[in-house]
Short mmCIF file of C-alpha atoms in Angstrom, two decimals:
data_model
loop_
_atom_site.label_atom_id
_atom_site.label_comp_id
_atom_site.label_asym_id
_atom_site.label_seq_id
_atom_site.Cartn_x
_atom_site.Cartn_y
_atom_site.Cartn_z
CA MET A 1 -53.95 2.42 -10.40
CA ALA A 2 -51.93 -0.38 -12.16
CA VAL A 3 -48.44 0.70 -13.37
CA ARG A 4 -47.96 0.09 -17.15
CA THR A 5 -45.29 -2.20 -18.19
CA VAL A 6 -42.47 -0.79 -20.36
CA GLY A 7 -39.87 -2.66 -22.66
CA VAL A 8 -37.02 -1.32 -24.65
CA GLU A 9 -35.51 -2.41 -27.88
CA GLU A 10 -31.95 -1.13 -28.61
CA GLU A 11 -29.92 -1.36 -31.80
CA PHE A 12 -26.03 -1.62 -31.80
CA LEU A 13 -23.08 -1.57 -34.26
CA LEU A 14 -20.91 -4.55 -34.46
CA VAL A 15 -17.35 -3.26 -34.93
CA ASP A 16 -13.75 -4.55 -35.27
CA PRO A 17 -12.25 -4.02 -31.84
CA ALA A 18 -9.03 -2.82 -33.17
CA THR A 19 -9.99 -0.51 -36.03
CA GLY A 20 -13.41 0.49 -34.81
CA ARG A 21 -14.90 -0.20 -38.30
CA PRO A 22 -18.30 -1.91 -38.54
CA ARG A 23 -18.20 -5.52 -39.88
CA ALA A 24 -20.97 -7.55 -41.66
CA VAL A 25 -21.27 -10.32 -39.18
CA GLY A 26 -24.77 -9.97 -37.89
CA HIS A 27 -25.88 -13.30 -38.89
CA ALA A 28 -22.61 -14.98 -37.52
CA VAL A 29 -23.50 -13.46 -34.25
CA LEU A 30 -26.97 -14.59 -34.30
CA ALA A 31 -25.99 -18.08 -35.22
CA THR A 32 -23.48 -18.13 -32.07
CA SER A 33 -26.33 -16.74 -29.84
CA ALA A 34 -28.78 -19.58 -31.19
CA ALA A 35 -26.24 -22.01 -30.25
CA GLU A 36 -26.07 -20.70 -26.76
CA ASP A 37 -29.83 -20.56 -26.43
CA ALA A 38 -29.76 -16.65 -26.61
CA GLU A 39 -31.59 -16.22 -29.98
CA ASP A 40 -34.84 -14.93 -28.27
CA ASP A 41 -32.85 -11.83 -26.93
CA LEU A 42 -31.18 -10.80 -30.14
CA ALA A 43 -32.58 -9.98 -33.70
CA ALA A 44 -30.99 -9.15 -37.12
CA GLU A 45 -31.52 -5.58 -38.49
CA LEU A 46 -31.58 -3.86 -41.88
CA HIS A 47 -27.68 -4.10 -42.07
CA ARG A 48 -25.56 -7.09 -41.29
CA GLU A 49 -23.28 -4.56 -39.32
CA GLN A 50 -25.87 -4.13 -36.50
CA LEU A 51 -27.81 -6.04 -34.10
CA GLU A 52 -30.97 -5.58 -32.04
CA THR A 53 -31.76 -6.45 -28.51
CA GLY A 54 -34.98 -6.38 -26.62
CA THR A 55 -36.12 -6.56 -23.03
CA LYS A 56 -39.30 -8.24 -21.78
CA PRO A 57 -42.10 -6.15 -20.44
CA CYS A 58 -40.96 -4.63 -17.09
CA HIS A 59 -43.02 -3.25 -14.17
CA THR A 60 -40.28 -1.34 -12.24
CA LEU A 61 -37.19 0.63 -13.49
CA ASP A 62 -34.76 -1.56 -11.47
CA GLU A 63 -36.20 -4.51 -13.41
CA LEU A 64 -35.78 -2.69 -16.73
CA SER A 65 -32.12 -1.64 -15.77
CA ALA A 66 -31.41 -5.25 -14.92
CA GLU A 67 -32.89 -6.48 -18.29
CA LEU A 68 -31.11 -3.73 -20.34
CA ARG A 69 -27.82 -4.66 -18.90
CA SER A 70 -28.49 -8.43 -19.30
CA ALA A 71 -29.42 -8.00 -23.13
CA ARG A 72 -26.31 -5.90 -23.61
CA ALA A 73 -24.13 -8.42 -22.02
CA THR A 74 -25.69 -11.32 -24.01
CA ALA A 75 -25.21 -9.48 -27.28
CA ALA A 76 -21.54 -8.45 -26.40
CA ALA A 77 -20.72 -11.97 -25.58
CA ALA A 78 -22.20 -13.28 -28.72
CA ALA A 79 -20.31 -10.72 -30.82
CA GLY A 80 -17.09 -11.48 -29.06
CA ASP A 81 -17.39 -15.09 -30.03
CA VAL A 82 -16.99 -14.06 -33.62
CA GLY A 83 -14.20 -11.53 -33.02
CA VAL A 84 -16.27 -8.33 -32.90
CA ALA A 85 -17.41 -5.82 -30.26
CA LEU A 86 -20.69 -4.32 -29.58
CA ALA A 87 -20.83 -0.37 -29.91
CA PRO A 88 -23.58 1.55 -28.41
CA LEU A 89 -23.30 4.31 -31.04
CA ALA A 90 -26.24 5.68 -33.01
CA THR A 91 -24.14 6.17 -36.24
CA SER A 92 -20.65 4.90 -37.14
CA PRO A 93 -18.06 7.62 -36.56
CA LEU A 94 -15.82 5.95 -39.37
CA ALA A 95 -17.01 5.98 -42.91
CA VAL A 96 -18.64 2.55 -44.05
CA GLU A 97 -20.49 1.03 -46.83
CA PRO A 98 -23.07 -1.22 -44.98
CA THR A 99 -24.25 -4.59 -46.29
CA VAL A 100 -28.00 -5.17 -46.56
CA SER A 101 -29.05 -8.37 -44.45
CA PRO A 102 -30.24 -11.26 -46.60
CA SER A 103 -33.91 -11.18 -46.61
CA ARG A 104 -36.46 -10.60 -49.38
CA ARG A 105 -37.93 -7.58 -47.51
CA TYR A 106 -34.71 -5.87 -46.98
CA GLU A 107 -33.48 -6.59 -50.61
CA GLU A 108 -36.72 -5.12 -51.81
CA MET A 109 -36.35 -1.94 -49.60
CA ALA A 110 -32.65 -1.68 -51.11
CA ARG A 111 -34.13 -1.88 -54.56
CA ARG A 112 -36.90 0.66 -54.03
CA PHE A 113 -35.02 3.24 -51.90
CA GLY A 114 -31.60 3.11 -53.22
CA ARG A 115 -29.05 5.42 -51.49
CA THR A 116 -31.44 5.94 -48.59
CA VAL A 117 -31.06 2.38 -47.57
CA SER A 118 -27.29 2.24 -47.83
CA GLU A 119 -27.05 5.30 -45.52
CA GLN A 120 -29.37 3.74 -42.83
CA LEU A 121 -26.64 2.08 -40.64
CA THR A 122 -28.22 3.95 -37.74
CA CYS A 123 -29.09 2.56 -34.26
CA GLY A 124 -32.02 3.78 -32.31
CA CYS A 125 -33.92 3.01 -28.93
CA HIS A 126 -37.50 2.10 -29.13
CA VAL A 127 -39.76 2.16 -26.06
CA HIS A 128 -42.89 0.06 -25.89
CA VAL A 129 -45.38 1.11 -23.23
CA ALA A 130 -48.55 -1.08 -22.66
CA ILE A 131 -51.91 0.33 -23.55
CA ASP A 132 -55.47 -0.93 -22.75
CA SER A 133 -56.88 -0.60 -26.18
CA ALA A 134 -56.01 0.77 -29.76
CA GLU A 135 -58.37 3.64 -29.10
CA GLU A 136 -56.51 4.70 -25.89
CA GLY A 137 -53.20 4.30 -27.87
CA VAL A 138 -54.36 6.75 -30.28
CA ALA A 139 -55.24 8.97 -27.66
CA VAL A 140 -51.75 8.76 -26.43
CA LEU A 141 -50.20 9.32 -29.70
CA ASP A 142 -52.34 12.65 -30.23
CA ARG A 143 -51.15 13.89 -26.69
CA ILE A 144 -47.39 12.98 -26.61
CA ARG A 145 -46.50 14.77 -29.90
CA PRO A 146 -45.24 18.06 -28.29
CA TRP A 147 -42.81 16.23 -25.98
CA LEU A 148 -41.09 13.89 -28.22
CA ALA A 149 -38.37 16.30 -29.39
CA PRO A 150 -37.15 16.93 -25.75
CA LEU A 151 -37.13 13.22 -25.25
CA ALA A 152 -34.96 12.83 -28.25
CA ALA A 153 -32.52 15.52 -26.93
CA LEU A 154 -31.86 13.66 -23.87
CA SER A 155 -30.79 10.52 -25.99
CA THR A 156 -28.31 12.21 -28.43
CA ASN A 157 -25.51 10.00 -29.46
CA SER A 158 -24.44 10.34 -32.97
CA PRO A 159 -22.34 13.45 -33.76
CA PHE A 160 -20.02 11.77 -36.30
CA TRP A 161 -20.89 10.82 -39.83
CA LEU A 162 -18.72 9.56 -42.68
CA GLY A 163 -15.56 10.35 -40.64
CA ALA A 164 -16.19 13.83 -39.65
CA ASP A 165 -18.20 15.75 -37.11
CA SER A 166 -21.54 16.45 -38.49
CA GLY A 167 -22.13 19.47 -36.33
CA TYR A 168 -25.23 17.68 -35.08
CA ALA A 169 -25.79 16.06 -31.69
CA SER A 170 -27.93 13.43 -33.36
CA PHE A 171 -27.09 13.12 -37.02
CA ARG A 172 -29.03 9.57 -36.87
CA SER A 173 -32.11 11.69 -36.58
CA GLN A 174 -31.30 13.59 -39.82
CA VAL A 175 -30.50 10.36 -41.71
CA TRP A 176 -33.78 8.76 -40.56
CA GLN A 177 -35.93 11.52 -42.01
CA ARG A 178 -34.79 10.64 -45.44
CA TRP A 179 -37.48 7.73 -45.35
CA PRO A 180 -40.56 9.08 -46.85
CA SER A 181 -42.72 7.88 -43.99
CA ALA A 182 -40.70 8.95 -40.95
CA GLY A 183 -41.02 11.77 -38.59
CA PRO A 184 -43.64 13.80 -36.73
CA TYR A 185 -47.22 13.27 -37.33
CA GLY A 186 -50.61 15.09 -37.04
CA PRO A 187 -53.33 14.24 -34.55
CA PHE A 188 -55.53 11.28 -35.49
CA GLY A 189 -58.65 11.61 -33.16
CA SER A 190 -59.76 8.08 -33.34
CA ILE A 191 -58.54 4.52 -34.03
CA GLU A 192 -60.62 4.73 -37.26
CA ARG A 193 -58.71 7.71 -38.60
CA TYR A 194 -55.36 6.18 -37.49
CA ARG A 195 -56.22 2.95 -39.48
CA ALA A 196 -57.32 4.99 -42.45
CA PHE A 197 -54.06 7.02 -42.29
CA VAL A 198 -52.12 3.80 -42.36
CA ASP A 199 -54.24 2.44 -45.21
CA SER A 200 -53.69 5.58 -47.22
CA VAL A 201 -49.97 5.28 -46.79
CA LEU A 202 -49.91 1.63 -47.84
CA ASP A 203 -52.36 2.59 -50.80
CA THR A 204 -49.67 4.85 -52.29
CA GLY A 205 -47.41 1.92 -53.08
CA THR A 206 -44.48 3.90 -51.67
CA VAL A 207 -43.59 1.80 -48.60
CA LEU A 208 -43.43 -2.07 -48.39
CA ASP A 209 -45.75 -2.56 -45.42
CA GLU A 210 -47.12 -1.42 -42.28
CA GLY A 211 -43.74 -2.00 -40.64
CA MET A 212 -42.38 0.83 -42.75
CA VAL A 213 -44.85 3.42 -41.24
CA TYR A 214 -41.93 5.21 -39.36
CA LEU A 215 -43.62 7.67 -37.41
CA ASP A 216 -41.90 9.12 -34.26
CA ALA A 217 -44.50 7.15 -32.23
CA ARG A 218 -47.11 4.53 -33.49
CA LEU A 219 -49.24 1.65 -32.47
CA SER A 220 -47.08 -1.39 -32.30
CA ARG A 221 -48.06 -4.18 -34.95
CA GLN A 222 -46.85 -7.08 -32.67
CA TYR A 223 -47.64 -5.95 -29.09
CA PRO A 224 -50.55 -4.07 -27.36
CA THR A 225 -48.23 -1.13 -26.69
CA VAL A 226 -47.49 2.41 -27.98
CA GLU A 227 -44.11 2.39 -29.57
CA VAL A 228 -41.95 5.65 -29.23
CA ARG A 229 -39.21 5.69 -31.77
CA VAL A 230 -37.38 9.11 -31.46
CA ALA A 231 -34.39 8.32 -29.26
CA ASP A 232 -30.85 7.52 -30.43
CA VAL A 233 -29.29 4.22 -28.84
CA CYS A 234 -27.70 5.59 -25.48
CA ARG A 235 -24.22 5.00 -24.69
CA GLU A 236 -25.13 4.56 -21.05
CA PRO A 237 -27.89 1.94 -20.15
CA ASP A 238 -28.99 4.57 -17.29
CA ASP A 239 -29.91 6.96 -20.00
CA ALA A 240 -32.03 4.25 -21.66
CA VAL A 241 -33.76 3.64 -18.44
CA LEU A 242 -34.36 7.56 -18.14
CA ILE A 243 -35.77 7.65 -21.78
CA ALA A 244 -38.09 4.64 -20.93
CA ALA A 245 -39.28 6.23 -17.55
CA LEU A 246 -40.17 9.50 -19.11
CA THR A 247 -41.95 7.77 -21.99
CA ARG A 248 -44.01 5.61 -19.82
CA ALA A 249 -44.92 8.68 -17.67
CA LEU A 250 -45.72 10.51 -20.88
CA VAL A 251 -48.14 7.74 -21.89
CA GLN A 252 -49.87 7.74 -18.49
CA THR A 253 -50.28 11.57 -18.58
CA ALA A 254 -51.71 11.39 -21.86
CA VAL A 255 -54.19 8.80 -20.86
CA ASP A 256 -55.17 10.58 -17.85
CA ALA A 257 -55.76 13.86 -19.98
CA TRP A 258 -57.88 11.84 -22.56
CA ARG A 259 -60.06 10.44 -19.72
CA ALA A 260 -60.52 13.90 -18.35
CA GLY A 261 -61.67 15.30 -21.73
CA ASP A 262 -58.69 17.43 -22.31
CA GLN A 263 -57.95 18.02 -26.02
CA PRO A 264 -54.52 17.50 -27.67
CA ASP A 265 -52.26 20.47 -28.39
CA PRO A 266 -53.12 21.32 -32.11
CA VAL A 267 -49.64 22.22 -32.88
CA ARG A 268 -49.04 21.83 -36.58
CA THR A 269 -46.79 18.97 -37.73
CA GLU A 270 -44.45 21.44 -39.50
CA VAL A 271 -43.68 23.19 -36.07
CA LEU A 272 -42.97 19.81 -34.60
CA ARG A 273 -40.28 19.06 -37.47
CA LEU A 274 -38.72 22.34 -36.48
CA ALA A 275 -38.67 21.16 -32.84
CA ALA A 276 -37.19 17.71 -33.90
CA TRP A 277 -34.55 19.29 -35.96
CA ARG A 278 -33.44 21.59 -33.12
CA ALA A 279 -33.22 18.72 -30.73
CA GLY A 280 -31.08 16.75 -33.28
CA ARG A 281 -28.96 19.89 -33.80
CA SER A 282 -27.88 20.80 -30.33
CA GLY A 283 -29.42 18.10 -28.01
CA LEU A 284 -28.95 19.30 -24.48
CA GLU A 285 -26.29 21.87 -25.38
CA GLY A 286 -28.47 24.69 -26.78
CA ASP A 287 -32.14 25.76 -27.03
CA LEU A 288 -35.04 23.57 -27.66
CA LEU A 289 -38.54 24.67 -28.55
CA ASP A 290 -40.69 24.82 -25.38
CA PRO A 291 -44.09 23.06 -25.87
CA GLY A 292 -45.65 25.73 -23.69
CA SER A 293 -44.82 28.66 -26.30
CA TRP A 294 -43.08 27.17 -29.16
CA ARG A 295 -40.24 29.44 -28.58
CA PRO A 296 -36.41 28.90 -28.18
CA THR A 297 -35.72 27.97 -24.48
CA PRO A 298 -32.66 26.59 -22.74
CA ALA A 299 -32.77 22.92 -23.14
CA ALA A 300 -32.35 22.28 -19.13
CA GLU A 301 -35.67 24.45 -18.90
CA VAL A 302 -37.51 22.42 -21.45
CA VAL A 303 -36.52 19.29 -19.93
CA ALA A 304 -37.56 20.36 -16.37
CA ARG A 305 -40.84 21.33 -17.93
CA LEU A 306 -41.18 17.85 -19.32
CA VAL A 307 -40.55 16.26 -15.94
CA GLU A 308 -43.01 18.52 -14.29
CA HIS A 309 -45.67 17.75 -16.96
CA VAL A 310 -45.31 14.03 -16.09
CA ARG A 311 -44.64 14.39 -12.42
CA PRO A 312 -48.05 12.85 -11.28
CA ALA A 313 -47.52 9.68 -13.38
CA LEU A 314 -43.93 9.44 -12.03
CA GLU A 315 -45.28 9.61 -8.46
CA VAL A 316 -47.85 6.87 -9.22
CA ALA A 317 -45.08 4.64 -10.65
CA GLY A 318 -42.73 5.42 -7.78
CA ASP A 319 -40.22 6.88 -10.32
CA VAL A 320 -39.65 10.36 -9.25
CA HIS A 321 -36.52 9.91 -7.29
CA THR A 322 -35.05 7.53 -9.83
CA VAL A 323 -35.78 9.93 -12.72
CA ARG A 324 -34.20 13.02 -10.80
CA ASP A 325 -31.14 11.04 -10.09
CA LEU A 326 -30.81 9.75 -13.66
CA LEU A 327 -31.61 13.23 -15.19
CA ALA A 328 -29.01 14.87 -12.83
CA ALA A 329 -26.42 12.35 -14.02
CA VAL A 330 -26.88 12.85 -17.65
CA GLU A 331 -27.15 16.63 -17.20
CA ALA A 332 -23.75 16.48 -15.42
CA ARG A 333 -21.81 14.52 -17.72
CA GLY A 334 -23.83 15.21 -21.02
CA THR A 335 -25.12 12.70 -23.45
CA GLY A 336 -23.29 10.17 -25.58
CA THR A 337 -22.46 12.98 -27.87
CA ARG A 338 -20.53 14.95 -25.53
CA ARG A 339 -18.57 11.75 -24.61
CA GLN A 340 -17.72 11.06 -28.12
CA ARG A 341 -16.41 14.54 -28.88
CA LYS A 342 -14.50 14.49 -25.78
CA VAL A 343 -12.83 11.41 -26.64
CA TYR A 344 -11.99 12.56 -30.23
CA ALA A 345 -10.75 15.85 -28.71
CA LYS A 346 -8.31 13.91 -26.49
CA THR A 347 -7.14 11.26 -29.02
CA GLY A 348 -7.61 12.82 -32.49
CA THR A 349 -8.90 9.46 -33.84
CA LEU A 350 -12.29 8.25 -34.48
CA ALA A 351 -11.28 4.65 -33.96
CA ALA A 352 -10.67 5.76 -30.42
CA VAL A 353 -14.26 6.96 -30.07
CA VAL A 354 -15.55 3.60 -31.11
CA ARG A 355 -13.23 1.71 -28.81
CA ASP A 356 -14.26 3.89 -25.82
CA ALA A 357 -18.00 2.90 -26.53
CA THR A 358 -17.11 -0.53 -26.51
CA ASP A 359 -15.04 -0.46 -23.18
CA GLY A 360 -15.42 2.86 -21.52
CA THR A 361 -11.84 3.07 -20.63
CA LEU A 362 -10.28 6.06 -22.28
CA VAL A 363 -12.00 9.07 -20.70
CA HIS A 364 -13.34 9.20 -17.20
#
């Protein structure tokens, strides 16, 4: 069995290295990277205070790890050239009024959605996994739904919002749900029904285009992939590798189930919203909803159940030992949320939280 390729897109804040405040220099960073022939690795985002990187499709986790680190290094160097730092934080700990990037599409989004756009300075991690056909992709979407909340819990990296602790492990996930087209989704059953759903969303005139169908997972418009969009950008590149490995295994597990004639879990979308909320509220520090029972269960047990669910696919890809090591590391040190709160408890300043994310020197 051929191992599917996997790629990752990461979004980052661009911050003042002294104050920690986001700065609206995204296009200046892109101009610098273009002059250095690195423009293919970087992209603008909704706000000028952020930047997106992307890896090429990778076959192995070692290759993906190297790609992620290279992309981060390229972005950090380009940011440094214009006097800012790259911060792997899913929300800004410090209050900020972000600036919409200059494009007709983004300007129309700002006009149509108002305050929702100005509060979307959030950074996610999107994982693309190769599929053989759109029909196969829809079968995947239908079967991975129960496992997206535990996946999100592993990535939590946004406890602070508007200068205060939100009480959430991922407040990015709460802000993101303000888009009318975002979040969990119901089963589709076929590519025809998926396309009919997308057409019906567009026919409402609510969103601008198919790119704004912000489901937790969707068929990519640009690539022959399933795109899973639930994760915060991770502080540690190893955590992004873990999210990607589990996502690829979820996709393969779903395809195997589809080929065997197994039906998707019929769990209602409303229950998935509750599962997503719990994942964003406590991450790995509390209970998650167990997809086996839909009852509150310690996060470690739910994550272990996720790994067991995809173990055959991990074995085929040769990823079992790597995933176990990466998972043990994140469970021991915690996600980015724990790190951020630890730095704040030690220093009492949110600027220190941002600086720690850019240089990793304050807390060991």
